[in-house]
């Protein structure tokens, strides 16, 4: 999931596709991007738009000081999610309450950046409006889009991508279409080559499929079972059956789309009945998916769950699915054109609504499973898995909202509190939770959890007036609830809000109103850990350093026992603050680096920024003024992306100002500014490595 420091998957393609042919088009698009603010590559489905722009982005990346970033739009069903998808792709994690498009525009305003928007056709109006806004305020921005329809902006340059050239003569085996067929066939059948014995049939196949890349790739996958001659005969038979019959939307495309329809339809016919049903049902997934979730969504009396793993493997062999290894394990994805075909069949089966509801219910169950396991030893694994499922979680939420199902929307968005709060998506949580809560005001435990989730999201955004109001609403909502963890949840939300507003004595009173011992499980199991971290921070703010260390030590010990990382890192952060107050700079540095390492593992940008801030203060206290200035610059990078420096907390702002003053006093202003700028301008991954003890 997005975080300020993470694998920069947005820069490069997830799939390492080989681009066969297209040299002229690649060079042409690259030239257009260098001279034009907005370039849209158009063309029919399956013509290779995505693969081409991936390669263009890879080639142009060194030209852009602030990188080339990939924004995948096909999983989005609602245009309101577009700014969040752009922000997720960028190293941006603003936690303020400003509109996300405004935040993205401000971030890009002073940068030289290439954004690649892939698959815009279903969000053309939203993309047009976003592009107009961003290009107006960000002179260093270039946008490269793929779409079957132009965005229709005055500044837009269009390049229509045609199919690959087909052989002009039967002896020509150097045309790009033949080269692609040979390349993909060699993957399916090791040792395959176009020779004198099969050249005529290969050339005929490329002509029959009119050079359309996806059609050729699907055909190549069939060469495991058939010769090229047999493949041609099967395709001829299918054309004879189809004739020139138009299907839905096909008549709007150039004639070569018939070739794609033929190739996909023929691949569909050659699938077994169970493979066809799996293909149709898999179309409800957004982005990628894993075997476990696919089994839950697909399986019923018509399609036994035990068959699903084998069906996925079979669909990979037929090039219907792509296998994608990730940090969260093995996953699969489907090309948009293939998904559209499956969705068409799913509608024809009358199963679309049923399967979308099954998809939603599966992700609701997954959210509850992740929530229950969040404070346990698999926290990092759950972070990875829920990051990989982000597109599907959005799709499930959008279905709830589209159907005006308030309880389901509140249950799902509330169960995802950890995603909004601990994984850097507070702003997106704000977006979904507000919509969910507005749908159904009826009281109940499900709504109460959504209120709490909205409260902690507001807390993460530094929106303490809102979080205090929601703390009151949450207390009223859980009055009489026998789950004792609700008291901890309410105390954490109210007490931490007061602490961030600088009202430390009141915060201490609220946080001390609940027992210090941890309850044995409950709906808000994580609240005890969060509350103890908050209480330790308040002790530091009140100058009670020994008490702060005692609470933080207790918290860290319990987290270590359970294998929990998120709250443990906050415990180490408070240990660093307390050690610094006790003038133990070396000890503070060690604790701060431990905290930073933990927050880095969860991509928790707020925690990263806090840890680097205290590292800077420890460096200044140890007499390393230049290092302190550089660390302040690194931290400021992160705070700038978050939007509210030091979360607006008076004590943290004052500590940061004191650190700068101390460093400036030890250096000249010029030396301080040089070191600070070095930190601020360095690549963030390099900066974090430096903070962790690198050179």
C-alpha positions as CSV (number, residue, x, y, z in Angstrom):
1,X,0.0,0.0,0.0
2,X,1.2,3.5,-0.5
3,X,3.6,5.0,2.0
4,X,6.1,7.7,1.9
5,X,9.0,5.2,1.7
6,X,8.3,2.1,-0.2
7,X,9.3,0.0,-3.2
8,X,9.0,2.5,-6.1
9,X,6.8,0.2,-8.1
10,X,5.2,3.3,-9.8
11,X,8.4,4.0,-11.7
12,X,8.7,0.8,-13.7
13,X,6.4,-1.8,-15.2
14,X,5.3,-4.6,-12.9
15,X,5.6,-7.0,-15.9
16,X,8.9,-7.0,-17.7
17,X,7.2,-7.2,-21.1
18,X,9.4,-7.4,-24.2
19,X,8.4,-4.8,-26.7
20,X,8.6,-6.6,-30.1
21,X,8.7,-4.0,-33.0
22,X,7.2,-0.6,-32.3
23,X,10.6,1.1,-32.5
24,X,9.2,3.9,-34.6
25,X,6.2,4.4,-32.4
26,X,8.3,4.3,-29.3
27,X,10.5,7.1,-30.6
28,X,7.5,9.1,-31.8
29,X,5.8,9.0,-28.5
30,X,9.0,9.9,-26.6
31,X,9.4,12.9,-28.9
32,X,5.9,14.0,-28.3
33,X,6.2,13.7,-24.5
34,X,9.4,15.8,-24.6
35,X,7.7,18.7,-26.4
36,X,4.1,18.4,-25.3
37,X,2.4,18.6,-21.9
38,X,-0.3,15.9,-22.6
39,X,0.0,13.0,-25.0
40,X,-2.7,10.3,-25.3
41,X,-2.0,7.0,-27.1
42,X,-5.2,5.7,-28.5
43,X,-6.2,2.6,-30.3
44,X,-8.4,-0.5,-30.0
45,X,-8.2,-2.9,-27.2
46,X,-5.4,-5.4,-27.6
47,X,-3.3,-3.2,-29.8
48,X,-0.5,-2.8,-27.2
49,X,-1.0,0.7,-25.8
50,X,0.0,-0.2,-22.3
51,X,3.1,-2.1,-23.2
52,X,4.3,0.8,-25.4
53,X,3.9,3.5,-22.8
54,X,5.5,1.3,-20.2
55,X,8.6,1.3,-22.4
56,X,8.4,5.0,-23.1
57,X,8.1,5.8,-19.4
58,X,11.1,3.6,-18.7
59,X,13.2,5.3,-21.4
60,X,12.2,8.8,-20.4
61,X,12.5,8.4,-16.6
62,X,16.0,9.9,-16.5
63,X,14.7,13.0,-18.2
64,X,12.5,13.9,-15.2
65,X,14.2,15.0,-12.0
66,X,11.3,13.8,-9.9
67,X,10.6,10.6,-11.7
68,X,8.1,8.9,-14.0
69,X,5.1,7.4,-12.1
70,X,2.6,4.8,-13.3
71,X,-1.1,5.3,-12.4
72,X,-3.2,2.3,-13.2
73,X,-6.8,3.4,-13.7
74,X,-8.6,0.3,-14.9
75,X,-9.4,-0.9,-11.4
76,X,-11.3,2.3,-10.6
77,X,-15.1,2.4,-11.1
78,X,-15.7,5.8,-9.6
79,X,-14.0,9.0,-10.8
80,X,-13.9,10.4,-7.3
81,X,-11.1,7.9,-6.5
82,X,-8.9,9.2,-9.3
83,X,-6.9,11.8,-7.2
84,X,-6.3,9.1,-4.5
85,X,-4.9,6.7,-7.2
86,X,-2.6,9.4,-8.4
87,X,-1.4,10.2,-4.9
88,X,-0.9,6.5,-4.2
89,X,1.4,6.2,-7.2
90,X,3.4,9.3,-6.2
91,X,5.6,9.5,-3.0
92,X,2.8,11.5,-1.5
93,X,0.8,10.9,1.6
94,X,-0.9,14.1,2.6
95,X,-2.9,13.7,5.8
96,X,-4.6,17.1,5.8
97,X,-8.3,17.6,5.1
98,X,-7.8,19.5,1.8
99,X,-9.2,18.1,-1.4
100,X,-6.8,15.4,-2.7
101,X,-6.6,16.9,-6.2
102,X,-5.5,20.2,-4.6
103,X,-2.8,18.3,-2.6
104,X,-1.6,16.5,-5.7
105,X,-1.5,19.8,-7.6
106,X,0.5,21.5,-4.9
107,X,3.0,18.6,-4.7
108,X,3.6,18.6,-8.5
109,X,3.7,22.4,-8.8
110,X,7.5,22.7,-8.4
111,X,8.5,19.3,-9.8
112,X,9.6,17.9,-13.1
113,X,7.5,14.7,-13.3
114,X,6.0,12.3,-15.8
115,X,2.6,10.8,-14.9
116,X,1.5,7.8,-16.9
117,X,-2.3,7.3,-16.8
118,X,-3.1,3.8,-18.1
119,X,-6.7,3.0,-19.3
120,X,-8.6,6.3,-19.1
121,X,-11.5,5.5,-21.4
122,X,-14.0,4.8,-18.6
123,X,-13.0,7.9,-16.7
124,X,-12.5,10.4,-19.6
125,X,-14.4,13.3,-18.0
126,X,-12.6,12.9,-14.6
127,X,-9.2,12.5,-16.3
128,X,-9.9,15.6,-18.5
129,X,-10.7,17.8,-15.4
130,X,-7.8,16.4,-13.4
131,X,-5.3,16.9,-16.3
132,X,-6.6,20.5,-16.9
133,X,-6.0,21.3,-13.2
134,X,-2.7,19.7,-12.8
135,X,-1.2,21.0,-16.0
136,X,-2.3,24.5,-15.1
137,X,-0.4,24.6,-11.8
138,X,2.5,22.3,-12.6
139,X,4.7,23.6,-15.5
140,X,7.2,20.8,-15.1
141,X,4.5,18.1,-15.4
142,X,4.0,15.9,-18.4
143,X,1.1,13.4,-18.7
144,X,1.2,10.4,-20.9
145,X,-2.2,8.6,-21.2
146,X,-3.6,5.5,-22.8
147,X,-7.2,5.5,-23.8
148,X,-9.6,4.2,-26.4
149,X,-11.0,7.7,-26.4
150,X,-9.2,11.1,-26.4
151,X,-9.4,13.3,-23.4
152,X,-10.3,16.2,-25.6
153,X,-8.1,19.0,-24.1
154,X,-6.8,21.7,-26.4
155,X,-3.2,20.9,-25.5
156,X,-3.6,17.2,-26.1
157,X,-1.5,15.4,-28.7
158,X,-2.9,12.2,-30.0
159,X,-1.1,9.2,-31.4
160,X,-3.3,6.4,-32.7
161,X,-1.5,3.0,-32.4
162,X,-2.2,0.7,-35.3
163,X,-1.7,-3.1,-35.3
164,X,1.7,-4.4,-36.1
165,X,2.8,-4.6,-39.8
166,X,1.9,-7.9,-41.4
167,X,3.9,-9.5,-44.2
168,X,3.4,-8.1,-47.6
169,X,4.7,-11.3,-49.3
170,X,4.5,-15.0,-48.3
171,X,8.3,-15.1,-48.0
172,X,8.5,-12.1,-45.6
173,X,9.1,-13.4,-42.0
174,X,10.7,-10.1,-40.8
175,X,7.5,-8.1,-40.4
176,X,6.8,-7.1,-36.7
177,X,3.7,-9.3,-36.5
178,X,5.6,-12.4,-37.4
179,X,8.4,-11.5,-35.0
180,X,5.9,-11.1,-32.2
181,X,4.2,-14.4,-33.0
182,X,7.6,-16.2,-33.1
183,X,8.7,-14.6,-29.8
184,X,5.5,-15.5,-27.9
185,X,5.3,-19.0,-29.5
186,X,8.8,-19.7,-28.3
187,X,7.6,-19.0,-24.8
188,X,4.8,-21.5,-25.2
189,X,6.7,-24.1,-27.1
190,X,10.5,-23.9,-26.3
191,X,12.5,-24.1,-29.5
192,X,9.7,-22.9,-31.7
193,X,10.9,-20.9,-34.7
194,X,9.6,-19.7,-38.0
195,X,11.2,-21.9,-40.6
196,X,10.8,-22.8,-44.3
197,X,8.4,-25.5,-43.3
198,X,5.9,-23.3,-41.4
199,X,6.7,-19.8,-42.8
200,X,3.7,-19.6,-45.1
201,X,1.2,-20.7,-42.4
202,X,2.8,-18.2,-39.9
203,X,2.5,-15.4,-42.4
204,X,-1.1,-16.4,-43.1
205,X,-1.9,-16.4,-39.4
206,X,-0.5,-12.9,-38.9
207,X,-2.6,-11.7,-41.8
208,X,-5.7,-13.5,-40.5
209,X,-5.3,-11.8,-37.1
210,X,-4.4,-8.5,-38.9
211,X,-1.3,-7.9,-36.7
212,X,-3.3,-7.3,-33.5
213,X,-0.7,-8.1,-30.7
214,X,-3.1,-9.5,-28.2
215,X,-4.8,-11.7,-30.8
216,X,-1.3,-13.0,-31.9
217,X,-0.4,-13.7,-28.2
218,X,-3.5,-15.7,-27.6
219,X,-3.0,-17.6,-30.8
220,X,0.7,-18.3,-29.8
221,X,-0.5,-19.8,-26.5
222,X,-2.5,-22.4,-28.5
223,X,0.6,-23.7,-30.2
224,X,1.2,-26.0,-27.3
225,X,-1.6,-28.2,-28.6
226,X,-1.8,-27.3,-32.3
227,X,0.5,-26.7,-35.3
228,X,0.4,-23.3,-37.0
229,X,-1.5,-25.0,-39.9
230,X,-4.1,-26.5,-37.5
231,X,-4.4,-23.1,-35.8
232,X,-5.2,-21.4,-39.1
233,X,-7.8,-24.0,-39.9
234,X,-9.6,-23.5,-36.6
235,X,-9.6,-19.8,-37.0
236,X,-11.0,-20.1,-40.5
237,X,-13.8,-22.2,-39.2
238,X,-14.5,-19.6,-36.5
239,X,-14.6,-16.8,-39.0
240,X,-17.0,-18.8,-41.1
241,X,-19.3,-19.1,-38.1
242,X,-19.0,-15.5,-37.1
243,X,-19.3,-13.9,-40.5
244,X,-19.5,-10.1,-40.0
245,X,-21.9,-10.2,-37.1
246,X,-21.5,-7.2,-34.8
247,X,-21.3,-7.7,-31.1
248,X,-21.7,-5.1,-28.4
249,X,-19.5,-2.1,-29.1
250,X,-17.6,-3.9,-31.8
251,X,-19.0,-1.8,-34.6
252,X,-17.5,1.3,-33.1
253,X,-14.0,0.0,-33.6
254,X,-11.9,-0.2,-36.8
255,X,-12.2,-3.5,-38.7
256,X,-9.3,-5.2,-37.1
257,X,-11.1,-5.5,-33.8
258,X,-13.0,-8.4,-35.4
259,X,-9.6,-10.2,-35.3
260,X,-9.4,-9.7,-31.6
261,X,-13.0,-10.7,-31.1
262,X,-12.3,-13.9,-33.1
263,X,-9.1,-14.7,-31.2
264,X,-10.6,-14.1,-27.8
265,X,-13.8,-15.9,-28.7
266,X,-11.9,-18.8,-30.1
267,X,-9.7,-19.0,-27.0
268,X,-12.9,-19.0,-25.0
269,X,-14.4,-21.9,-27.0
270,X,-11.3,-23.9,-26.5
271,X,-11.5,-23.6,-22.7
272,X,-13.3,-26.3,-20.8
273,X,-16.7,-25.3,-19.3
274,X,-15.2,-24.8,-15.9
275,X,-12.4,-22.6,-17.3
276,X,-15.0,-20.5,-19.1
277,X,-17.0,-20.1,-15.9
278,X,-13.9,-19.2,-14.0
279,X,-12.9,-16.7,-16.6
280,X,-16.3,-15.0,-16.4
281,X,-16.4,-14.9,-12.7
282,X,-12.8,-13.6,-12.3
283,X,-13.8,-10.5,-14.2
284,X,-15.3,-9.1,-11.0
285,X,-11.8,-8.6,-9.5
286,X,-10.0,-5.2,-9.8
287,X,-6.3,-5.3,-10.2
288,X,-4.7,-8.6,-9.1
289,X,-6.0,-11.4,-6.8
290,X,-4.7,-14.4,-5.0
291,X,-5.8,-18.1,-5.1
292,X,-7.4,-18.0,-1.7
293,X,-9.7,-15.1,-2.4
294,X,-10.4,-16.4,-6.0
295,X,-11.5,-19.7,-4.5
296,X,-13.9,-17.9,-2.1
297,X,-15.5,-15.8,-4.9
298,X,-15.6,-18.4,-7.6
299,X,-16.6,-21.5,-5.7
300,X,-20.2,-22.9,-5.5
301,X,-22.0,-26.0,-6.6
302,X,-21.2,-25.3,-10.2
303,X,-17.5,-24.7,-9.6
304,X,-16.0,-26.7,-6.7
305,X,-13.4,-24.7,-4.8
306,X,-10.9,-27.6,-5.0
307,X,-10.7,-27.0,-8.8
308,X,-9.8,-23.3,-8.6
309,X,-6.0,-23.5,-8.2
310,X,-5.8,-25.8,-11.3
311,X,-8.2,-23.6,-13.2
312,X,-6.0,-20.5,-12.5
313,X,-2.9,-22.4,-13.7
314,X,-4.7,-23.5,-16.9
315,X,-5.8,-20.0,-17.7
316,X,-2.2,-18.8,-17.2
317,X,-1.2,-21.4,-19.8
318,X,-3.8,-20.1,-22.2
319,X,-2.6,-16.5,-21.7
320,X,-6.0,-15.5,-20.2
321,X,-4.3,-14.7,-16.9
322,X,-0.9,-13.4,-16.0
323,X,1.0,-14.8,-13.0
324,X,2.4,-12.0,-10.8
325,X,4.8,-12.7,-7.9
326,X,4.5,-10.0,-5.2
327,X,5.6,-9.4,-1.6
328,X,2.2,-10.7,-0.6
329,X,2.7,-14.0,-2.5
330,X,1.6,-15.4,-5.8
331,X,-1.1,-13.4,-7.5
332,X,-2.9,-13.2,-10.8
333,X,-4.2,-10.5,-13.0
334,X,-6.2,-10.2,-16.2
335,X,-5.7,-7.8,-19.1
336,X,-8.5,-5.3,-19.4
337,X,-9.7,-6.6,-22.8
338,X,-9.8,-10.1,-21.5
339,X,-11.7,-9.0,-18.4
340,X,-14.2,-7.1,-20.6
341,X,-14.9,-10.3,-22.5
342,X,-15.3,-12.3,-19.3
343,X,-17.6,-9.6,-17.9
344,X,-19.7,-9.7,-21.0
345,X,-20.2,-13.5,-20.5
346,X,-20.9,-13.0,-16.8
347,X,-23.7,-10.7,-17.7
348,X,-25.0,-13.2,-20.2
349,X,-25.0,-15.8,-17.5
350,X,-27.1,-13.5,-15.3
351,X,-24.5,-13.8,-12.5
352,X,-22.9,-10.3,-12.5
353,X,-24.7,-8.9,-9.4
354,X,-24.4,-12.1,-7.5
355,X,-20.6,-12.4,-8.2
356,X,-20.0,-8.7,-7.3
357,X,-21.8,-9.2,-4.0
358,X,-19.8,-12.4,-3.4
359,X,-16.6,-10.4,-4.1
360,X,-17.7,-7.7,-1.7
361,X,-18.5,-10.2,1.0
362,X,-15.2,-12.0,0.6
363,X,-13.3,-8.7,1.1
364,X,-15.4,-7.8,4.1
365,X,-14.5,-11.2,5.6
366,X,-10.8,-10.5,4.7
367,X,-11.0,-7.0,6.4
368,X,-12.3,-8.5,9.6
369,X,-9.6,-11.2,9.5
370,X,-6.9,-8.6,9.1
371,X,-8.4,-6.4,11.8
372,X,-8.5,-9.4,14.3
373,X,-4.9,-10.3,13.5
374,X,-3.5,-6.7,13.4
375,X,-1.8,-6.7,16.8
376,X,-0.3,-10.1,16.3
377,X,2.9,-11.6,14.8
378,X,1.7,-11.5,11.2
379,X,1.1,-7.7,11.1
380,X,3.7,-7.1,8.4
381,X,2.3,-10.0,6.3
382,X,-1.2,-8.5,6.7
383,X,0.2,-5.1,5.7
384,X,1.6,-6.7,2.5
385,X,-1.6,-8.5,1.7
386,X,-3.9,-5.6,2.2
387,X,-1.6,-3.4,0.2
388,X,-1.9,-5.9,-2.7
389,X,-5.7,-5.9,-2.3
390,X,-6.1,-2.2,-2.3
391,X,-7.9,-2.1,-5.7
392,X,-10.3,-4.8,-4.7
393,X,-11.0,-3.2,-1.4
394,X,-11.9,0.0,-3.2
395,X,-14.1,-1.9,-5.6
396,X,-15.9,-3.6,-2.7
397,X,-16.5,-0.2,-1.0
398,X,-17.7,1.4,-4.2
399,X,-20.3,-1.4,-4.6
400,X,-21.6,-0.8,-1.1
401,X,-21.8,2.9,-1.8
402,X,-23.3,2.5,-5.3
403,X,-26.1,0.3,-3.9
404,X,-26.7,2.7,-1.0
405,X,-26.0,-0.1,1.5
406,X,-25.0,2.0,4.5
407,X,-24.5,-0.9,7.0
408,X,-22.2,-2.8,4.6
409,X,-20.3,0.3,3.7
410,X,-19.9,1.2,7.4
411,X,-18.9,-2.4,8.3
412,X,-16.2,-2.6,5.6
413,X,-14.8,0.9,6.1
414,X,-14.8,0.5,9.9
415,X,-13.0,-2.8,9.8
416,X,-10.3,-1.2,7.7
417,X,-9.5,1.4,10.4
418,X,-5.9,0.1,10.5
419,X,-5.5,0.8,6.8
420,X,-6.6,4.4,7.2
421,X,-4.7,5.0,10.4
422,X,-1.6,2.9,10.5
423,X,-0.8,2.4,6.8
424,X,-1.0,5.9,5.6
425,X,-4.4,6.2,4.0
426,X,-6.2,8.5,6.4
427,X,-7.3,10.9,3.6
428,X,-8.9,8.0,1.6
429,X,-10.4,6.7,4.8
430,X,-11.9,10.1,5.4
431,X,-13.4,10.0,1.8
432,X,-15.0,6.5,2.2
433,X,-16.0,6.8,5.9
434,X,-17.9,10.1,5.5
435,X,-19.8,8.7,2.6
436,X,-20.6,5.5,4.5
437,X,-21.7,7.2,7.6
438,X,-24.0,9.6,5.6
439,X,-25.9,6.7,4.1
440,X,-27.4,5.3,7.4
441,X,-27.6,7.2,10.7
442,X,-29.2,4.2,12.5
443,X,-27.2,3.5,15.7
444,X,-25.5,0.2,16.4
445,X,-22.1,-1.4,16.9
446,X,-21.3,-1.5,13.2
447,X,-21.8,2.3,12.9
448,X,-19.9,2.8,16.2
449,X,-16.8,1.2,14.7
450,X,-17.1,3.3,11.6
451,X,-17.3,6.4,13.8
452,X,-14.2,5.3,15.7
453,X,-12.3,4.6,12.4
454,X,-13.3,8.0,11.2
455,X,-12.0,9.5,14.5
456,X,-8.6,7.8,14.3
457,X,-8.3,8.8,10.6
458,X,-9.0,12.4,11.7
459,X,-6.4,12.1,14.4
460,X,-3.8,10.9,11.9
461,X,-4.6,14.0,9.8
462,X,-4.1,16.3,12.8
463,X,-7.8,17.2,12.6
464,X,-8.2,17.2,16.4
465,X,-11.3,19.2,16.6
466,X,-13.1,16.5,14.5
467,X,-11.5,13.7,16.4
468,X,-12.7,15.1,19.7
469,X,-16.2,15.5,18.4
470,X,-16.1,11.9,17.1
471,X,-14.8,10.7,20.5
472,X,-17.9,12.1,22.1
473,X,-20.1,10.5,19.5
474,X,-18.3,7.2,19.9
475,X,-18.8,7.2,23.7
476,X,-22.5,7.7,23.2
477,X,-22.7,5.0,20.5
478,X,-21.0,2.3,22.8
479,X,-22.8,3.2,26.0
480,X,-23.8,0.0,27.6
481,X,-21.6,-2.2,25.4
482,X,-20.2,-5.0,27.5
483,X,-17.0,-5.2,25.4
484,X,-14.4,-3.6,27.8
485,X,-12.1,-2.6,24.9
486,X,-14.5,0.1,23.9
487,X,-13.5,2.1,26.9
488,X,-9.9,2.0,25.8
489,X,-10.9,2.9,22.3
490,X,-12.8,6.0,23.5
491,X,-10.1,7.0,25.9
492,X,-7.4,6.7,23.2
493,X,-9.3,8.8,20.7
494,X,-10.2,11.6,23.2
495,X,-6.9,11.6,25.1
496,X,-4.7,11.6,22.1
497,X,-6.7,14.4,20.5
498,X,-6.2,16.5,23.6
499,X,-2.5,15.7,23.7
500,X,-2.0,16.8,20.1
501,X,-3.8,20.1,21.0
502,X,-1.3,20.7,23.8
503,X,-3.8,20.0,26.6
504,X,-1.6,17.5,28.4
505,X,-3.1,17.5,31.9
506,X,-6.6,16.9,30.5
507,X,-5.2,14.1,28.2
508,X,-3.5,12.4,31.2
509,X,-6.8,12.5,33.1
510,X,-8.7,10.9,30.2
511,X,-6.0,8.2,29.6
512,X,-5.8,7.3,33.2
513,X,-9.5,6.8,33.6
514,X,-9.2,3.3,32.2
515,X,-7.3,0.4,33.8
516,X,-3.6,0.0,32.9
517,X,-3.9,-3.8,32.4
518,X,-4.7,-5.1,29.0
519,X,-8.1,-6.7,28.4
520,X,-8.1,-10.3,27.1
521,X,-9.2,-9.5,23.5
522,X,-12.2,-7.7,22.2
523,X,-13.5,-5.7,19.2
524,X,-10.9,-2.9,19.8
525,X,-8.0,-5.0,20.8
526,X,-5.5,-2.6,19.3
527,X,-6.7,0.3,21.4
528,X,-4.8,-0.7,24.6
529,X,-1.5,-0.6,22.6
530,X,-2.3,2.8,21.1
531,X,-3.5,4.2,24.4
532,X,-0.3,3.2,26.2
533,X,1.8,4.8,23.5
534,X,-0.3,8.0,23.9
535,X,0.1,7.9,27.7
536,X,3.9,7.6,27.4
537,X,3.9,10.6,25.1
538,X,1.9,12.7,27.6
539,X,4.3,11.7,30.4
540,X,7.2,13.1,28.2
541,X,5.2,16.3,27.5
542,X,4.6,16.8,31.2
543,X,8.3,16.3,32.0
544,X,7.7,12.9,33.7
545,X,10.5,11.2,31.9
546,X,11.0,8.2,34.2
547,X,7.2,7.5,34.1
548,X,7.4,7.8,30.3
549,X,10.2,5.2,30.1
550,X,8.3,2.8,32.4
551,X,5.1,3.0,30.3
552,X,7.0,2.7,27.0
553,X,9.1,-0.2,28.3
554,X,5.9,-2.0,29.3
555,X,4.4,-1.4,25.9
556,X,7.5,-2.5,24.0
557,X,7.7,-5.7,26.0
558,X,4.1,-6.6,25.3
559,X,4.5,-5.8,21.6
560,X,7.7,-7.9,21.5
561,X,5.9,-10.8,23.1
562,X,3.1,-10.6,20.5
563,X,5.3,-9.8,17.5
564,X,3.5,-6.5,17.0
565,X,5.4,-3.8,15.1
566,X,3.3,-0.6,14.7
567,X,2.7,0.3,18.4
568,X,6.1,-1.1,19.3
569,X,7.7,1.5,17.0
570,X,5.8,4.3,18.8
571,X,7.0,2.9,22.1
572,X,10.6,3.1,20.9
573,X,9.9,6.7,19.7
574,X,8.8,7.7,23.1
575,X,11.8,6.0,24.6
576,X,13.9,8.2,22.4
577,X,12.1,11.3,23.5
578,X,12.5,10.4,27.2
579,X,16.2,9.5,26.8
580,X,16.8,12.8,25.0
581,X,15.1,14.6,28.0
582,X,17.4,12.7,30.3
583,X,20.4,13.9,28.3
584,X,21.2,10.4,27.0
585,X,21.8,11.3,23.4
586,X,23.4,8.0,22.4
587,X,20.5,6.0,23.9
588,X,18.0,8.3,22.2
589,X,19.7,7.7,18.8
590,X,19.4,3.9,19.3
591,X,15.7,4.0,20.2
592,X,14.9,6.5,17.4
593,X,16.6,4.2,14.8
594,X,14.7,1.2,16.1
595,X,11.4,3.2,15.8
596,X,12.3,4.3,12.3
597,X,13.0,0.7,11.2
598,X,9.6,-0.4,12.5
599,X,7.8,2.5,10.9
600,X,9.7,1.8,7.6
601,X,8.5,-1.8,7.6
602,X,4.8,-0.6,7.6
603,X,5.4,2.5,5.4
604,X,4.0,4.7,8.2
605,X,5.0,8.1,7.0
606,X,4.0,10.0,10.1
607,X,6.0,7.6,12.3
608,X,8.9,7.9,9.9
609,X,8.9,11.7,10.1
610,X,8.6,11.7,13.9
611,X,11.5,9.3,14.2
612,X,13.8,11.3,11.9
613,X,12.9,14.5,13.8
614,X,13.9,13.0,17.1
615,X,17.1,11.6,15.5
616,X,18.0,15.1,14.5
617,X,17.5,16.4,18.0
618,X,19.7,13.5,19.4
619,X,22.4,14.4,16.8
620,X,22.3,18.1,17.8
621,X,22.5,17.1,21.5
622,X,25.5,14.9,20.8
623,X,27.3,17.8,19.1
624,X,26.8,16.6,15.5
625,X,25.2,19.8,14.2
626,X,25.8,19.2,10.5
627,X,24.2,15.7,10.8
628,X,21.2,17.2,12.7
629,X,20.7,19.8,9.9
630,X,20.7,17.2,7.2
631,X,18.3,15.0,9.2
632,X,15.9,17.9,9.6
633,X,16.0,18.3,5.8
634,X,15.2,14.6,5.3
635,X,12.3,14.9,7.8
636,X,11.0,18.0,6.2
637,X,10.7,16.0,2.9
638,X,8.3,13.6,4.6
639,X,6.4,16.3,6.5
640,X,6.0,18.3,3.2
641,X,4.3,15.3,1.7
642,X,2.1,14.7,4.7
643,X,0.9,18.3,4.8
644,X,1.0,19.2,8.6
645,X,4.5,19.4,10.1
646,X,4.8,17.7,13.5
647,X,1.0,16.9,13.3
648,X,0.5,20.4,14.6
649,X,1.4,19.3,18.1
650,X,2.9,22.4,20.0
651,X,5.5,20.3,21.9
652,X,6.7,18.7,18.7
653,X,6.9,22.0,16.8
654,X,8.8,23.5,19.7
655,X,11.3,20.6,19.8
656,X,11.9,20.9,16.1
657,X,12.5,24.6,16.3
658,X,14.9,24.1,19.3
659,X,16.9,21.5,17.3
660,X,17.3,23.9,14.4
661,X,18.3,26.7,16.7
662,X,20.9,24.5,18.4
663,X,22.3,23.4,15.0
664,X,22.5,26.9,13.6
665,X,24.3,28.0,16.7
666,X,27.0,25.4,16.2
667,X,27.3,26.1,12.5
668,X,27.1,29.2,10.4
669,X,23.7,29.9,8.8
670,X,25.3,29.1,5.4
671,X,26.6,25.8,6.6
672,X,23.3,24.9,8.2
673,X,21.3,25.8,5.1
674,X,23.7,23.7,2.9
675,X,23.4,20.7,5.1
676,X,19.6,21.1,5.4
677,X,19.2,21.4,1.7
678,X,21.4,18.3,1.2
679,X,19.0,16.4,3.3
680,X,15.9,17.9,1.7
681,X,17.1,17.3,-1.9
682,X,18.4,13.8,-1.5
683,X,16.5,10.8,-2.7
684,X,14.2,9.8,0.2
685,X,15.3,6.2,0.2
686,X,18.9,7.4,0.4
687,X,18.0,9.8,3.1
688,X,16.3,7.1,5.2
689,X,19.3,4.9,4.8
690,X,21.5,7.7,6.1
691,X,19.2,8.2,9.1
692,X,19.4,4.5,9.9
693,X,23.2,4.8,10.2
694,X,24.5,4.8,6.6
695,X,27.0,7.3,5.3
